[in-house]
Structures are given as C-alpha cells and as structure tokens.
Coordinates of C-alpha atoms and ligand atoms in Angstrom, one line a residue:
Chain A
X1 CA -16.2 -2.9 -39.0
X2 CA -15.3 -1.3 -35.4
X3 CA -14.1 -5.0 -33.3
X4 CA -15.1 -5.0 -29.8
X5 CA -14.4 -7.5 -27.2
X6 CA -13.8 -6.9 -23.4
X7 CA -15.1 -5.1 -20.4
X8 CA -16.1 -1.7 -22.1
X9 CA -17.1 -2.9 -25.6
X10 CA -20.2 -0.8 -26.1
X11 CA -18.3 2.5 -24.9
X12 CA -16.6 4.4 -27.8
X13 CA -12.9 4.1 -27.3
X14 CA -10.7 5.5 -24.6
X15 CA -8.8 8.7 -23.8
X16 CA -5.3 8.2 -22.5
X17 CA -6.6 9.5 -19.4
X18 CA -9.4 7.3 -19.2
X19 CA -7.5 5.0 -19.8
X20 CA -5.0 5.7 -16.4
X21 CA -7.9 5.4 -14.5
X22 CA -9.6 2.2 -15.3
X23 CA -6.1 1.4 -15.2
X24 CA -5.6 2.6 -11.6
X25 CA -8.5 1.2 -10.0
X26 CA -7.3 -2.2 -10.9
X27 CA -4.2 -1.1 -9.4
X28 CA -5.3 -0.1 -6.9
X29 CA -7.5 -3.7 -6.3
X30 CA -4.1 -5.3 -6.3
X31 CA -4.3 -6.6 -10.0
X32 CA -1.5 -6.9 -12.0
X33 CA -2.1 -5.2 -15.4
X34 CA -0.5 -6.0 -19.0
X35 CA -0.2 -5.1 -22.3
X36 CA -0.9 -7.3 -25.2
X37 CA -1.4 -7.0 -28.8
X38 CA -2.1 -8.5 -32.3
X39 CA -2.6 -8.4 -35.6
X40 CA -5.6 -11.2 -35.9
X41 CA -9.1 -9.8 -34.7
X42 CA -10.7 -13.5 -34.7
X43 CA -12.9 -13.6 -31.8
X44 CA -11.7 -16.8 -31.1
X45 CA -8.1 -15.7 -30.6
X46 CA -7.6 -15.4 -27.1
X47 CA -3.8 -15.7 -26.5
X48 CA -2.3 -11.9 -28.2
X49 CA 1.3 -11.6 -27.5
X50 CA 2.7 -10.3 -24.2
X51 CA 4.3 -6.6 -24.4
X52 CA 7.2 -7.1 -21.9
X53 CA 5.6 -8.5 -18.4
X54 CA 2.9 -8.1 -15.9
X55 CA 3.3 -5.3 -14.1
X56 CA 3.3 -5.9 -10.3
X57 CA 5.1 -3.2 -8.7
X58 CA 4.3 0.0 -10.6
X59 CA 1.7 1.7 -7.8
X60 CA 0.9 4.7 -10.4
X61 CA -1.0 3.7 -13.7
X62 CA 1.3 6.3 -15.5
X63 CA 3.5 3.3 -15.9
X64 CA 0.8 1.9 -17.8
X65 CA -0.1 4.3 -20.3
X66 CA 3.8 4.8 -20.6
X67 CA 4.2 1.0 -22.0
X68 CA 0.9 1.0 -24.4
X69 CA 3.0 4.6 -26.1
X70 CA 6.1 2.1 -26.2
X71 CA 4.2 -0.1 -27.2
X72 CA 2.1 2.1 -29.8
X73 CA 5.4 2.9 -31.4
X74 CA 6.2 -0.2 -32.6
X75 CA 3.0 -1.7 -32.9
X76 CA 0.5 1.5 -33.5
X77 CA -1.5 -0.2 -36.4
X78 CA -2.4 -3.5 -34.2
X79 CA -5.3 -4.2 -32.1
X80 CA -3.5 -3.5 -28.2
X81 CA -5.3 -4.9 -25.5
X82 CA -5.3 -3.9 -21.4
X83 CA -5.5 -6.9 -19.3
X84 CA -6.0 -7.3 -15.1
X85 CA -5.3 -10.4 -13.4
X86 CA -6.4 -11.2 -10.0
X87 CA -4.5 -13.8 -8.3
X88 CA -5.9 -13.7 -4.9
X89 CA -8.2 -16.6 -5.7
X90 CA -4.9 -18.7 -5.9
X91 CA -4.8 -18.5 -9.8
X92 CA -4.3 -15.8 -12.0
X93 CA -7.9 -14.7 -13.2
X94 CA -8.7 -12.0 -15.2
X95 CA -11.3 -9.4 -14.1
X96 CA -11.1 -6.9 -17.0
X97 CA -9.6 -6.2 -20.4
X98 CA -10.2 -3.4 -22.9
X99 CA -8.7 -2.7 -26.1
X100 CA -6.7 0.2 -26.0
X101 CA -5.5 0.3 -29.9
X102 CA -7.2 -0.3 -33.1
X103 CA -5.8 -0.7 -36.8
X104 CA -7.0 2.9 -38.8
X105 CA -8.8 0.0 -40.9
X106 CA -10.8 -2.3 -39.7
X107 CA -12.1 -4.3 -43.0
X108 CA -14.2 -6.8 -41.2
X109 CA -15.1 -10.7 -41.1
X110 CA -16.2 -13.0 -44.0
X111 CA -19.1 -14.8 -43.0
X112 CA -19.2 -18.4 -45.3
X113 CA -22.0 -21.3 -44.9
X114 CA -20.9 -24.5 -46.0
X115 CA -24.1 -26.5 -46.2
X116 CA -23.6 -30.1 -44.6
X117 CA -25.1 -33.6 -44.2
X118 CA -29.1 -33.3 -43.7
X119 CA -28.9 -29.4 -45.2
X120 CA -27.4 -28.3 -42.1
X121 CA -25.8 -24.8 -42.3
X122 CA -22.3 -25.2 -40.7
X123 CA -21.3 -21.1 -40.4
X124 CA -17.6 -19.6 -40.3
X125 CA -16.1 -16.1 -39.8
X126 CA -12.6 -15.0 -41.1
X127 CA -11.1 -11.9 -41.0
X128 CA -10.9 -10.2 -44.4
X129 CA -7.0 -9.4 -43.1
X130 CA -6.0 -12.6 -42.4
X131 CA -5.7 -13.2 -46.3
X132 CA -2.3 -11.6 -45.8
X133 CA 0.4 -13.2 -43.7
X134 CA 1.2 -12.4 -40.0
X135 CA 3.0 -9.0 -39.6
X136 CA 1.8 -7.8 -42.8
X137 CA -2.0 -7.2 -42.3
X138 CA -2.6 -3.6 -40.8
X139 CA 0.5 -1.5 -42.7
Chain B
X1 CA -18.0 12.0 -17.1
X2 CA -19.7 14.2 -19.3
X3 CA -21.8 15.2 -16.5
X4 CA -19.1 16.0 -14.1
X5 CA -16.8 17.7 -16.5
X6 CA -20.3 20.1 -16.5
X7 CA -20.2 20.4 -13.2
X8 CA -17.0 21.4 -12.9
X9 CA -17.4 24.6 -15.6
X10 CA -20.3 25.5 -13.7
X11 CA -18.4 26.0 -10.8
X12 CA -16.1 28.6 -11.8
X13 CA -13.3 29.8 -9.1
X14 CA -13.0 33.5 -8.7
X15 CA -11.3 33.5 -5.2
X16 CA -9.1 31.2 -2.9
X17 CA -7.8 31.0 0.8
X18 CA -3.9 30.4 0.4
X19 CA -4.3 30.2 4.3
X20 CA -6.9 27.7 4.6
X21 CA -5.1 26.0 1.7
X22 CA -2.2 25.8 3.7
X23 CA -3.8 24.3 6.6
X24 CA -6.2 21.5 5.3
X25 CA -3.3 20.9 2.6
X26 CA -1.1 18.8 5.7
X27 CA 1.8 21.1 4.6
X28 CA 1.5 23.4 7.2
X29 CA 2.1 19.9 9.3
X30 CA 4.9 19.0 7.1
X31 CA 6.8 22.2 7.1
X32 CA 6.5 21.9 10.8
X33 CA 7.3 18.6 11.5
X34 CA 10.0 19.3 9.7
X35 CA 11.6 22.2 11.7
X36 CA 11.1 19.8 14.8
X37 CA 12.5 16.4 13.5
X38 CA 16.1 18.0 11.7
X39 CA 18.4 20.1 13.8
X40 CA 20.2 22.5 12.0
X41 CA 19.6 22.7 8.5
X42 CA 18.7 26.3 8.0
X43 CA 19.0 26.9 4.8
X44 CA 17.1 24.2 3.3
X45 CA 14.3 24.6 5.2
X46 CA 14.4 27.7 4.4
X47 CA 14.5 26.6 1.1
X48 CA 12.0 24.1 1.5
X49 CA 9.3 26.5 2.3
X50 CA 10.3 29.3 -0.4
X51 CA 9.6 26.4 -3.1
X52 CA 5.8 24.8 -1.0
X53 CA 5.1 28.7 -0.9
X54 CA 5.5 28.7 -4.6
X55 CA 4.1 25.3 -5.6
X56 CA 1.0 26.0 -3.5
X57 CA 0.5 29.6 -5.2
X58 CA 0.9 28.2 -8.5
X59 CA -1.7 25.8 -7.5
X60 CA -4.0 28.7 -6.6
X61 CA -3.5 30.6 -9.7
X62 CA -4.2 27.2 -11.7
X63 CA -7.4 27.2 -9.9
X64 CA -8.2 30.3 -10.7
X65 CA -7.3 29.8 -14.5
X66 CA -3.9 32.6 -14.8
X67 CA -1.6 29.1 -15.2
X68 CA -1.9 25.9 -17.4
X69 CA 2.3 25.1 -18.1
X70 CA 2.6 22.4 -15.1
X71 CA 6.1 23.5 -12.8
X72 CA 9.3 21.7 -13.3
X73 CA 10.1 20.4 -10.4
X74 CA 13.2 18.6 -10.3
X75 CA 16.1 19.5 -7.7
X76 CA 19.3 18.4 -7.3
X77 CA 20.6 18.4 -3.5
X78 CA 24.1 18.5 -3.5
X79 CA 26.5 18.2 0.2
X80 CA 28.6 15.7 1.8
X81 CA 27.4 12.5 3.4
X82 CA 25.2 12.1 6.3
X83 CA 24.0 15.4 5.8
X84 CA 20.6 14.6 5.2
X85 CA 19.7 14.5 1.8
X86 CA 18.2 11.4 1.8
X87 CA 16.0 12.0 4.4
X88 CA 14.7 15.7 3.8
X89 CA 13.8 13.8 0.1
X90 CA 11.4 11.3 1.8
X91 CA 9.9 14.6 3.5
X92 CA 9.7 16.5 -0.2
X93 CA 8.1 13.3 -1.7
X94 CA 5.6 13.7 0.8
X95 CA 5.1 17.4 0.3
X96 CA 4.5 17.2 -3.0
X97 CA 2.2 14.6 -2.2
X98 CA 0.2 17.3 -0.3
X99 CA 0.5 20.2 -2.5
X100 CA -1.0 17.8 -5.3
X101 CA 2.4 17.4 -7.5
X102 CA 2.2 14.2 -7.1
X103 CA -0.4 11.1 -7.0
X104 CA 1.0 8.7 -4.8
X105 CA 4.1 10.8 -3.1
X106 CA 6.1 7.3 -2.6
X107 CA 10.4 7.6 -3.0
X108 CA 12.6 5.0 -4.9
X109 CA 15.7 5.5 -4.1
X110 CA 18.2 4.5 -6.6
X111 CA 22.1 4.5 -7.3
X112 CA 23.5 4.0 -10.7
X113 CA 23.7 0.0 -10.5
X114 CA 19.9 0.0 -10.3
X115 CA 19.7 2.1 -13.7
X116 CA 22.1 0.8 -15.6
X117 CA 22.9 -2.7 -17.1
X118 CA 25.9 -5.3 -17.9
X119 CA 25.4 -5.3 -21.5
X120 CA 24.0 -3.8 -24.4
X121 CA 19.9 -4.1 -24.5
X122 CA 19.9 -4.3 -20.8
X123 CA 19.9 -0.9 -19.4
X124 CA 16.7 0.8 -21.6
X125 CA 14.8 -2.2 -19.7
X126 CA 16.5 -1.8 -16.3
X127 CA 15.8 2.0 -16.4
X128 CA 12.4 2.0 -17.9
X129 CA 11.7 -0.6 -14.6
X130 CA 12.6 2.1 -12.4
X131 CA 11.1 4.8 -13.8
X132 CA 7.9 3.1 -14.0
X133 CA 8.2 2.1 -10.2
X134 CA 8.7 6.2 -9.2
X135 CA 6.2 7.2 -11.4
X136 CA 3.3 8.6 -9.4
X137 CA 6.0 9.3 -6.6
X138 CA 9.6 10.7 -6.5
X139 CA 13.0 9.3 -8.0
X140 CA 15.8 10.0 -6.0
X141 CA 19.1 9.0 -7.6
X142 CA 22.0 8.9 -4.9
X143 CA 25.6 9.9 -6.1
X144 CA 24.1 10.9 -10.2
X145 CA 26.9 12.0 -11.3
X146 CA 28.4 8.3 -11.8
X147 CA 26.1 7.8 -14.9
X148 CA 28.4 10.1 -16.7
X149 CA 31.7 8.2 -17.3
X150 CA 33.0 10.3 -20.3
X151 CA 36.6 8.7 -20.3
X152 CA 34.4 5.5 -21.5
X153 CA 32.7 6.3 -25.0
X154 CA 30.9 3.1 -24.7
X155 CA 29.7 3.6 -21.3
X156 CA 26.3 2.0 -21.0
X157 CA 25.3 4.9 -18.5
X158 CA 24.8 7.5 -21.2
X159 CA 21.7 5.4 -22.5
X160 CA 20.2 5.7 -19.0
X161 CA 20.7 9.2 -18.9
X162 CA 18.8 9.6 -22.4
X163 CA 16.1 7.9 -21.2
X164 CA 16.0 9.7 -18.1
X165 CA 15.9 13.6 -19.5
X166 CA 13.1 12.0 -22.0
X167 CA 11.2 10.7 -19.5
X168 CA 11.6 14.0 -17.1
X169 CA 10.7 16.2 -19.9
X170 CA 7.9 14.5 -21.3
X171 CA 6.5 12.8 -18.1
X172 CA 6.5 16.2 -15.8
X173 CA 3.1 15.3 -14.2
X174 CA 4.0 11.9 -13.6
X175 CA 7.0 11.7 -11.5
X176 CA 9.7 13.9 -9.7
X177 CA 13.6 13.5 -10.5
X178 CA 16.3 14.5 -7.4
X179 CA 19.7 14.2 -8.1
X180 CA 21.8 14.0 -5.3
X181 CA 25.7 13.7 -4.3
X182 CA 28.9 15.7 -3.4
X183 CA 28.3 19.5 -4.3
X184 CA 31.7 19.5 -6.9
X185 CA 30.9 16.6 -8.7
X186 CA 27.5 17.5 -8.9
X187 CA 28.4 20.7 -10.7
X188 CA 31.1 19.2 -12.9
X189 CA 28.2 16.5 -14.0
X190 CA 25.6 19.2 -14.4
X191 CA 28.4 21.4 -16.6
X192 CA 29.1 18.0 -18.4
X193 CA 25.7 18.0 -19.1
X194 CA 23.4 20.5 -19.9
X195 CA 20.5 18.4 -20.5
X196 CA 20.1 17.9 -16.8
X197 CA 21.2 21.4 -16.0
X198 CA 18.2 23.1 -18.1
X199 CA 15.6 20.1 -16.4
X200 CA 16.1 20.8 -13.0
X201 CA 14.5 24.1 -11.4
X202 CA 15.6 24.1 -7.5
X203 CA 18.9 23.2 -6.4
X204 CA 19.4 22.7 -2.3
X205 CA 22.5 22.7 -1.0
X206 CA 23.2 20.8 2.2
X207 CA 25.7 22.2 4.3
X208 CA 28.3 20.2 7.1
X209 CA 26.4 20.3 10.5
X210 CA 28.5 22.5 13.1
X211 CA 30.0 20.8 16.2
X212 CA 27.0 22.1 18.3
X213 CA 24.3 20.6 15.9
X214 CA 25.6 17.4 15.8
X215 CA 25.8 17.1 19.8
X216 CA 22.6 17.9 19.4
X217 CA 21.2 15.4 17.0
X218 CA 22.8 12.6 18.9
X219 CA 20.7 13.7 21.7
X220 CA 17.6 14.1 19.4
X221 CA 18.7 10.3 18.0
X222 CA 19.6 8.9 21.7
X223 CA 16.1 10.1 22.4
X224 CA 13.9 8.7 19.7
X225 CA 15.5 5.2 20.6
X226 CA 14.6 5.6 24.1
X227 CA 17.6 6.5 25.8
X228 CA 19.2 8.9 27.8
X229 CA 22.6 10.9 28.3
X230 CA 23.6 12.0 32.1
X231 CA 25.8 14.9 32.0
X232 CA 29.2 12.9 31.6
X233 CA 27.9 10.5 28.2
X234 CA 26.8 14.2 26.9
X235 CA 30.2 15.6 28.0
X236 CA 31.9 12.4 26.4
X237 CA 29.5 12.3 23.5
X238 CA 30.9 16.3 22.8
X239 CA 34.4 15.3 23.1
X240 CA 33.9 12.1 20.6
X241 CA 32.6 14.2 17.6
X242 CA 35.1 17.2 18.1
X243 CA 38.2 13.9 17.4
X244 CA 35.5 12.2 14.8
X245 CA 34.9 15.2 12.6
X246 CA 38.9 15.6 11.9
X247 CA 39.3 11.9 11.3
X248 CA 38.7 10.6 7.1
X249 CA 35.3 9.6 5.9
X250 CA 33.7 11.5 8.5
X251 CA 29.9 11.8 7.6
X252 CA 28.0 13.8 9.4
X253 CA 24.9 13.0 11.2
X254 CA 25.3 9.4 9.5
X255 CA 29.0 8.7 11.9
X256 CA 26.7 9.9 14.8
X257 CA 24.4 7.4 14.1
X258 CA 26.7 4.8 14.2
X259 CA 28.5 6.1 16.9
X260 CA 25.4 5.9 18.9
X261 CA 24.7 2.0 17.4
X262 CA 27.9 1.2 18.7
X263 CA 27.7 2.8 22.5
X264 CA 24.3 0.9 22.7
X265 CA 25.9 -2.0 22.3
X266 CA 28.9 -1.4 25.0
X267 CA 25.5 0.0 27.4
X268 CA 24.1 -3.6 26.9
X269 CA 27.0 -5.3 27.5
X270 CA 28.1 -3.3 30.8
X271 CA 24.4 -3.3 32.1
X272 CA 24.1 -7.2 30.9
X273 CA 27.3 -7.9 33.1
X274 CA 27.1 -5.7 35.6
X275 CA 22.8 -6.5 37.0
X276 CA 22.0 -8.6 39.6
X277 CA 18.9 -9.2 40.3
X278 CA 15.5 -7.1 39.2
X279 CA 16.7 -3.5 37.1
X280 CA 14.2 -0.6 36.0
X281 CA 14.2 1.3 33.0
X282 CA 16.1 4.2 33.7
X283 CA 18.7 1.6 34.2
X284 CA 18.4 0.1 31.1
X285 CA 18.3 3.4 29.4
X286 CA 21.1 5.2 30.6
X287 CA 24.1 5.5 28.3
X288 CA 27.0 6.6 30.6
X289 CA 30.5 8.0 29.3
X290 CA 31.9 4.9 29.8
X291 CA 30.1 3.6 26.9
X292 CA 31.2 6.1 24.7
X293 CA 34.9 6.6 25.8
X294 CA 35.7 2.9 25.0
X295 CA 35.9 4.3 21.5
X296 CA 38.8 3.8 19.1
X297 CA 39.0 6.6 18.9
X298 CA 39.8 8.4 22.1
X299 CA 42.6 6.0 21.6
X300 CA 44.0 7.6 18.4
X301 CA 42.1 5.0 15.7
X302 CA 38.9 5.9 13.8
X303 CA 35.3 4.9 13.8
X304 CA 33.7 3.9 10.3
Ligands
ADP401 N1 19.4 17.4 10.7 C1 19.3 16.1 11.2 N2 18.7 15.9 12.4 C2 18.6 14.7 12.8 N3 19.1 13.6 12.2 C3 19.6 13.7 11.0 C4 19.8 15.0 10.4 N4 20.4 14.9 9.2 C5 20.6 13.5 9.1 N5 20.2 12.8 10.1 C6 20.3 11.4 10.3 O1 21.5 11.0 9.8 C7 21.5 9.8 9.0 C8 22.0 10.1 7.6 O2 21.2 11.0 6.9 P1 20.9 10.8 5.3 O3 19.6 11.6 5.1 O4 20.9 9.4 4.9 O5 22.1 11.6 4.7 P2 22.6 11.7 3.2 O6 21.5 11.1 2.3 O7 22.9 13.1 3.0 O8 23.9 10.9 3.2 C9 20.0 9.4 9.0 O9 19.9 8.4 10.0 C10 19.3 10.7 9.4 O10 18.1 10.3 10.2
MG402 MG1 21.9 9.3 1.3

C-alpha cells in the first residue's frame, strides 16, 4: 500500500529534477528546507529524524537534492521526507513537505476494532512493519 | 509539465543568431565592461573571450541538438598576488551566469581553513557546507595548493580534496571550481595531483602588471573613490611604485591599493589641518605629492 502524506500526495512520485524545483521555489520564498526520514509510516508520527540541519544558506536547490543522495545512501529503503519552514511569522511554520523516498515495500496498515462499553467500535491502525524492531523494518 | 515538455518538441530549432545571442545574452556587456574596468591584463581577456566564444557556441549547437556532454568548466588562474585573480573570478561567475552555465552565478570564496577541519569527522561536513553554499554559483579556492600537505600522511586536507574531485565530477551542472595561487605551486600541486589536473579545462595565467599599468590603475582606483592627482601626486605616485615594486611582498595592484588607502589618509589630515573656514570639493579631492612622498618608503623602509 503506496503511503502518502504532504503537499503533493495525490501526484505520483517525484523526479530528482522535480524535485530541485519545488525545492527552489521554497528557496527562493526564503524557507529553510530539510531532510528527514524514518522507518515508521504511522500517520500519526510526525517528528522523523533530522538528516544533518536546516539549510539556510544554500541559494541553489542542488544542495538539496545533493543531501536526500547522502542521505539515500545510507537510508535508501526509508520513507525520506522534504520539509520548508517559514519563519517570518516569528515561529518556524511549515508550508510544505513531500516525501521524497519510499521503502521498495510498502506492506501496509492493520486495521483492528476492539468493540467497547455500549458496542462502540473503538478503531486502530498499525503498520504491518512495525512488528519488527526499529532499524530493521525496510532491509 | 507534460504539456510543456510537448511544446518544447514541437518547436524544433533549426537555426540561431550567435550575434543576437551575444547581445541579449549581457555578455557582450560583460566582456566589455571588462576591457574598461581592468587595465592591462591582455592575455586573460583575451582568454576570457576565446572561452565565452566557446561556451556560447556550445550553447548554440546544444540548441540545435549536435551536443548533449555538458562542458567542463573548471580553471585554475595561477599569478602572483594582487594581480587580479580574485576579481576577474567575480566577473567569470557572472559570465557564466549569462551564458546559462550557471543558475544563480554567486562566488564563495574560500581558502583551505574553510574546507578543512581540526579533527577527524570534521572536514567531510565542513566541506560538503561549502560546496553546497557555491552550488548554483562558482567556488573559488584561494592559494589550493595548501590542501595537499604530502610530508603529512595523515593530513586532513586530502579528505577535502576527495570530496571536492567527486563533487566536480559528478556535480558539473551544478557548480564551477577555480583554483587559484602562485603559478609554481600551482603546477607542482596539479603534477602532485592528477585528479585535479584531468578536471580542470582552462587554465589563465595572470601575469605581473608593468610599471606603466600600475600608474595607471592607481589613477583608474584614485578615480572611482572620487579623487584626483595634479601632475606632481601623478609624478610622485610614478616614482613610489618604481621603489615599491623592488621592495619584498610587493603585490601588485593590491600594494597600490593600499598605497592609495594610506595617502588618503595623510590628504585628510593635511586638508583637516590646514582649512580655515568654508572649502569646495576639488579641495577635498586633491591628492597632492606631498601625500604620497611622506611614504616610508622614499625614506628607504617598505610599505605592507
Ligand atoms: N587590472 C586591474 N585594474 C584595476 N584594478 C585592479 C586590477 N587588478 C587588480 N586590481 C585591484 O587590485 C586589488 C587586488 O586584486 P585581487 O583581484 O584581489 O588580486 P588577487 O586575487 O590576484 O590577489 C583589488 O582591489 C582589485 O580591484
Ligand atoms: Mg585574491
């Protein structure tokens, strides 16, 4: 089952050089971008882990796309993410994030009911990877 | 997208106007500006033009479909100090810019300090930084050959340069490498390393300014800060940079530069203690010999 979340979730994924430019029009709106990535697809797992920091400084989005194949190397059978914060409201606020990288398997969510006080359905998703321990999910 | 990339194949080049290409390109007003702005110089703008000639041909033929392998396109400039290298690389950044060899056309200028770190795991960061921050523009690394320390096995700079001939192989459309420094230890570093040697295309050499040229760039200088030689200050000015150029760690254009700094400063502080009352600007313009001749060195010491 193909995950999406984020700002482009009902395109099919990304070329690299599609990728530079969504990248460089947030650059060039003054966001910083940055890279993040994971191994649990649970929707309700917003914080991935940081590759290296925010950029700020790089004006040309080939820095970008430069990291996320770093970061592919090492980390090529994760879910990568591309995120653009805005600070000028005074806090850091993201306007837009798209995931770049996607495990070759995606096996999905278990949906479970467990049937409560008053026959109430209470639902839950997990994903079928999760079974296995961080780090060892997506080989 | 799908549309446009349509659009684009429908619209087949079969001719171009290297002329008009010139012109609305800006590097007609590049090349000129220039001729103007540096005295001297022949050679490299000589060889300045030879390579936008090239670069913009190539960009007609990949219009017209007879190229697809991108140009390499980085240059060392090797030549003493104060000879310009730093600033005719600001100029090729923006070229570049023009000709479409680059997105942004921006220069970092960096030394090896800024590419190479104090321990180990510090300097693939510290370079990768850098690189990122020319990418879209052009990387000018001052004095190169200093990241090649072979009497130190463990030398930290050797990691830097890996990264670097990686990066300037595999990133060709995405940023522009010039190495610059002293012509002799440029070419015992590119001898030392062959790597860099096969990566870089053009090679500019910057030769000393004559006596004449450099006269006249203090002029051009004294001008574009608003001030003025009389006959004497030029006559003074001459007689400064035939003792200068003899003396050590003479550089060039950069020695008049600070030669002129320094005058400025004796011109305010004559003019500051010598006004009474109301002055004009010629007044405060005028650098007379005075201001020159209190030099060191028309006293037998040397000027940094
Ligand atoms: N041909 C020239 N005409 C006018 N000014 C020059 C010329 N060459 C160098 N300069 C000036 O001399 C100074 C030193 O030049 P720079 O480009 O930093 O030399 P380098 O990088 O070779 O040491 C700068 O202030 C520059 O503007
Ligand atoms: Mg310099």
């Amino acid at each position: 089952m193909r995950v999406t979340q984020g700002t482009f979730s009902f395109l099919p994924d990304f070329t690299d050089q599609q990728i530079h430019e969504q990248v460089q029009y947030c650059i060039d709106n003054g966001w910083a971008v940055s890279i993040e990535y994971t191994d649990d697809p649970h929707p309700r797992n917003t914080y991935w882990e940081m590759w290296g920091h925010p950029m700020f400084d790089n004006p040309d989005a080939a820095a970008v796309v430069y990291e996320l194949n770093e970061c592919r190397k090492v980390y090529g059978s994760y879910y990568i993410r591309i995120i653009a914060f805005d600070s000028s409201p005074g806090w850091e606020s993201i306007r837009l994030s798209f995931i770049v990288n996607r495990p070759a398997d995606e096996p999905g969510f278990k949906l479970s009911r467990t049937e409560v006080k008053g026959r109430n359905i209470q639902y839950s998703i997990t994903p079928y990877s999760s079974d296995k321990p961080q780090g060892s999910r997506y080989k | 997208m799908e549309n446009e990339g349509k659009e684009k194949e429908a619209k087949t080049v079969t001719e171009v106007n290297l002329k008009e290409d010139f012109q609305a390109s800006g590097v007609a007003d590049i090349l000129a500006e220039l001729d103007k702005s540096l005295i001297g110089l022949k050679p490299v703008k000589t060889r300045i033009k030879e390579t936008a000639s090239l670069l913009l041909v190539d960009k007609a033929r990949e219009k017209l479909g007879l190229v697809n392998e991108s140009p390499t396109l980085h240059m060392s400039f090797s030549g003493n100090p104060g000879t310009g290298k730093t600033t005719v690389a600001l100029k090729m950044a923006n070229l570049l810019f023009r000709l479409g060899y680059v997105r942004k056309g921006h220069l970092v200028t960096v030394t090896r300090d800024d590419l190479v770190g104090q321990y180990i795991g510090h300097t693939a960061p510290k370079t990768k930084e850098v690189l990122k921050k020319a990418m879209g523009g052009v990387l000018f690394i001052d004095e190169a050959y200093y990241l090649y320390r072979p009497e130190n096995e463990r030398d930290y700079g050797q990691e830097a340069i890996e990264i670097l001939l990686q990066v300037m192989e595999n990133n060709r459309d995405d940023l522009v490498v010039i190495l610059a420094g002293y012509k002799d230890k440029m070419d015992k570093f590119f001898e030392s390393n062959p790597g860099f040697r096969s990566r870089i295309a053009h090679h500019i050499e910057f030769p000393d300014y004559s006596h004449n040229e450099l006269l006249e760039i203090a002029e051009v200088m004294v001008a574009s800060m608003n001030y003025e030689f009389n006959e004497e200050s030029k006559k003074a000015m001459a007689e400064y940079i035939k003792i200068r150029k003899k003396q050590p760690h003479f550089a060039n254009a950069r020695s008049i530069r600070n030669a002129i700094d320094r005058a400025r400063l004796r011109q305010a502080n004559r003019v500051f203690n010598n006004s009474e009352g109301p002055v004009g600007a010629s007044f405060l313009s005028q650098i007379e010999d005075v201001d020159i001749r209190q030099s060191r060195v028309f006293s037998g010491g040397i000027d940094k």
